[in-house]
CSV table of C-alpha atoms in Angstrom, one decimal:
chain,number,residue,atom,x,y,z
M,1,UNK,CA,69.9,153.8,78.2
M,2,UNK,CA,68.5,154.7,74.8
M,3,UNK,CA,67.0,151.4,73.7
M,4,UNK,CA,63.7,151.4,75.6
M,5,UNK,CA,62.7,154.9,74.6
M,6,UNK,CA,63.6,154.2,71.0
M,7,UNK,CA,61.5,151.0,70.9
M,8,UNK,CA,58.6,152.9,72.5
M,9,UNK,CA,58.8,155.5,69.7
M,10,UNK,CA,59.0,152.6,67.1
M,11,UNK,CA,56.0,150.9,68.7
M,12,UNK,CA,53.9,154.1,68.6
M,13,UNK,CA,54.9,154.8,65.0
M,14,UNK,CA,54.3,151.3,63.8
M,15,UNK,CA,50.9,151.1,65.7
M,16,UNK,CA,49.8,154.0,63.5
M,17,UNK,CA,50.4,151.9,60.4
M,18,UNK,CA,53.6,153.8,59.4
M,19,UNK,CA,56.5,152.1,57.8
M,20,UNK,CA,59.0,151.9,60.7
M,21,UNK,CA,62.6,150.8,60.7
M,22,UNK,CA,64.6,150.4,63.9
M,23,UNK,CA,68.3,149.7,64.2
M,24,UNK,CA,70.8,149.1,67.0
M,25,UNK,CA,74.4,150.0,66.4
M,26,UNK,CA,76.4,147.3,68.2
M,27,UNK,CA,79.9,148.2,66.9
M,28,UNK,CA,82.7,147.7,69.4
M,29,UNK,CA,86.2,148.9,68.6
M,30,UNK,CA,89.0,146.5,68.1
M,31,UNK,CA,91.2,146.8,70.0
M,32,UNK,CA,89.2,148.1,72.9
M,33,UNK,CA,91.9,148.7,75.7
M,34,UNK,CA,89.6,151.2,77.5
M,35,UNK,CA,86.7,148.7,77.4
M,36,UNK,CA,84.4,151.3,75.8
M,37,UNK,CA,82.2,148.8,74.0
M,38,UNK,CA,79.5,150.2,71.8
M,39,UNK,CA,79.5,153.9,72.7
M,40,UNK,CA,76.9,156.6,72.3
M,41,UNK,CA,77.3,158.3,68.9
M,42,UNK,CA,79.8,155.8,67.6
M,43,UNK,CA,77.6,155.4,64.5
M,44,UNK,CA,78.1,158.9,63.3
M,45,UNK,CA,81.4,158.3,61.5
M,46,UNK,CA,79.7,155.2,59.9
M,47,UNK,CA,76.6,157.3,59.1
M,48,UNK,CA,78.8,159.7,57.1
M,49,UNK,CA,81.1,156.9,55.7
M,50,UNK,CA,84.0,158.7,57.3
M,51,UNK,CA,85.7,156.1,59.6
M,52,UNK,CA,89.1,156.9,58.0
M,53,UNK,CA,88.8,160.5,59.1
M,54,UNK,CA,89.3,159.5,62.8
M,55,UNK,CA,92.5,157.4,62.8
M,56,UNK,CA,93.2,157.8,66.6
M,57,UNK,CA,89.7,157.5,67.9
M,58,UNK,CA,89.4,155.0,70.8
M,59,UNK,CA,85.7,154.5,70.1
M,60,UNK,CA,86.5,153.4,66.6
M,61,UNK,CA,89.6,151.3,67.2
M,62,UNK,CA,91.7,150.2,64.2
M,63,UNK,CA,90.1,150.9,60.8
M,64,UNK,CA,90.0,147.7,58.8
M,65,UNK,CA,88.3,146.6,55.6
M,66,UNK,CA,85.5,145.2,57.8
M,67,UNK,CA,85.1,148.6,59.5
M,68,UNK,CA,85.0,150.3,56.1
M,69,UNK,CA,82.5,147.8,54.8
M,70,UNK,CA,80.2,148.4,57.8
M,71,UNK,CA,80.5,152.2,57.2
M,72,UNK,CA,79.5,151.7,53.5
M,73,UNK,CA,76.6,149.4,54.3
M,74,UNK,CA,75.2,151.7,57.1
M,75,UNK,CA,75.6,154.9,55.2
M,76,UNK,CA,74.0,153.5,52.1
M,77,UNK,CA,71.1,152.1,54.1
M,78,UNK,CA,70.5,155.5,55.8
M,79,UNK,CA,70.8,157.4,52.5
M,80,UNK,CA,68.3,155.1,50.8
M,81,UNK,CA,65.9,155.6,53.7
M,82,UNK,CA,66.2,159.3,53.5
M,83,UNK,CA,65.6,159.2,49.7
M,84,UNK,CA,62.9,156.6,49.4
M,85,UNK,CA,61.6,155.7,52.9
M,86,UNK,CA,63.1,152.3,52.7
M,87,UNK,CA,66.6,151.4,53.9
M,88,UNK,CA,69.0,149.8,51.4
M,89,UNK,CA,70.3,147.0,53.7
M,90,UNK,CA,70.0,143.3,53.6
M,91,UNK,CA,68.0,141.9,56.5
M,92,UNK,CA,66.4,145.2,57.5
M,93,UNK,CA,62.7,144.6,57.5
M,94,UNK,CA,60.0,146.9,58.8
M,95,UNK,CA,59.8,147.0,62.5
M,96,UNK,CA,57.0,145.1,64.3
M,97,UNK,CA,56.4,145.8,68.0
M,98,UNK,CA,57.4,143.1,70.3
M,99,UNK,CA,59.4,141.3,67.6
M,100,UNK,CA,63.1,141.8,68.3
M,101,UNK,CA,64.0,140.1,65.0
M,102,UNK,CA,62.8,143.2,63.2
M,103,UNK,CA,65.4,145.4,64.9
M,104,UNK,CA,68.4,145.6,62.5
M,105,UNK,CA,71.7,145.2,64.3
M,106,UNK,CA,74.8,146.8,62.8
M,107,UNK,CA,78.1,145.6,64.2
């Protein structure tokens, strides 16, 4: 529902020769008994590196070392982007319109 509009904004921004970074947050909770999949706003606890603050959240599932690692990586990438204009994350290159490989997936 949000992907196409986000890519349209990214396309417009990149076409104006601005450094553009696009991500897709694909995290799915484990276990996922409600079959929620990657929900809207699930990235917020990761953004704030606060996954341990929501121990009973069905959209986060069980908090594991992998979940904490993803939260650390994502929050550091976003913090670096805010501070410097470039995200601190491996494999996150500037977005190029029509090149899906330049969309950074976090899962």
